[in-house]
């Protein structure tokens, strides 16, 4: 079974919306404008590219990343990697050329089936709604979280507010940085 890894920039109060500056959110760009940049705090991002074998995205994140990431040298390893987009509305004609093979999945059952295939880890970037659904469905196996020392208040959250049984996590890697960032890697305990 393949490991499904959720990776996120998250504020201390759980917000994941518009970390890079996407328009329409009051605090857009909060990851770099409000916290001093320390390269060592982002080491995990390069490691993720080397370790992942596929990328899973929701439609909104795919539409945001696909016009930009293929040409960015810092995401070169993701360019050729197989991508899967979970969407009930995205059509094949909307897929971009030059960003590696891309497959549209129509349901969480399709994601569960993908996890049963041969291959290495599958990384989920952005995709707030998809991340909440994957977590609620018990499909997420690991979380790579860079927690920023900010309280953003309103905004899209990484985790849902669904009333459900507690889900235990095991901390497998942690580091705190001089700028207040914390790296927390958790495995989901089954």
PDB file of N, CA and C in Angstrom, residues 17-18 22-29 33 152:
ATOM      1  N   UNK A  17      -4.972  28.713   4.177  1.00  0.00           N
ATOM      2  CA  UNK A  17      -5.385  29.470   2.996  1.00  0.00           C
ATOM      3  C   UNK A  17      -4.331  30.473   2.525  1.00  0.00           C
ATOM      4  N   UNK A  18      -4.072  30.472   1.218  1.00  0.00           N
ATOM      5  CA  UNK A  18      -3.261  31.473   0.518  1.00  0.00           C
ATOM      6  C   UNK A  18      -1.889  31.749   1.136  1.00  0.00           C
ATOM      7  N   UNK A  22      -2.018  33.991  -2.899  1.00  0.00           N
ATOM      8  CA  UNK A  22      -3.164  33.875  -3.777  1.00  0.00           C
ATOM      9  C   UNK A  22      -4.183  34.962  -3.430  1.00  0.00           C
ATOM     10  N   UNK A  23      -4.780  35.553  -4.437  1.00  0.00           N
ATOM     11  CA  UNK A  23      -5.682  36.687  -4.207  1.00  0.00           C
ATOM     12  C   UNK A  23      -6.993  36.248  -3.556  1.00  0.00           C
ATOM     13  N   UNK A  24      -7.658  37.216  -2.949  1.00  0.00           N
ATOM     14  CA  UNK A  24      -8.970  36.967  -2.371  1.00  0.00           C
ATOM     15  C   UNK A  24      -8.973  36.638  -0.893  1.00  0.00           C
ATOM     16  N   UNK A  25      -7.810  36.591  -0.266  1.00  0.00           N
ATOM     17  CA  UNK A  25      -7.745  36.287   1.160  1.00  0.00           C
ATOM     18  C   UNK A  25      -7.010  37.422   1.868  1.00  0.00           C
ATOM     19  N   UNK A  26      -7.583  37.903   2.907  1.00  0.00           N
ATOM     20  CA  UNK A  26      -7.065  39.065   3.651  1.00  0.00           C
ATOM     21  C   UNK A  26      -5.590  38.962   4.008  1.00  0.00           C
ATOM     22  N   UNK A  27      -5.153  37.811   4.463  1.00  0.00           N
ATOM     23  CA  UNK A  27      -3.767  37.637   4.912  1.00  0.00           C
ATOM     24  C   UNK A  27      -2.903  36.904   3.886  1.00  0.00           C
ATOM     25  N   UNK A  28      -3.263  36.972   2.619  1.00  0.00           N
ATOM     26  CA  UNK A  28      -2.535  36.259   1.562  1.00  0.00           C
ATOM     27  C   UNK A  28      -1.037  36.532   1.632  1.00  0.00           C
ATOM     28  N   UNK A  29      -0.253  35.482   1.438  1.00  0.00           N
ATOM     29  CA  UNK A  29       1.198  35.598   1.449  1.00  0.00           C
ATOM     30  C   UNK A  29       1.823  35.559   2.828  1.00  0.00           C
ATOM     31  N   UNK A  33       5.820  37.030   4.108  1.00  0.00           N
ATOM     32  CA  UNK A  33       5.844  38.454   4.454  1.00  0.00           C
ATOM     33  C   UNK A  33       5.847  38.688   5.961  1.00  0.00           C
ATOM     34  N   UNK A 152      -4.088  33.657  12.350  1.00  0.00           N
ATOM     35  CA  UNK A 152      -4.695  34.320  11.202  1.00  0.00           C
ATOM     36  C   UNK A 152      -6.206  34.487  11.326  1.00  0.00           C
TER      37      UNK A 152
END
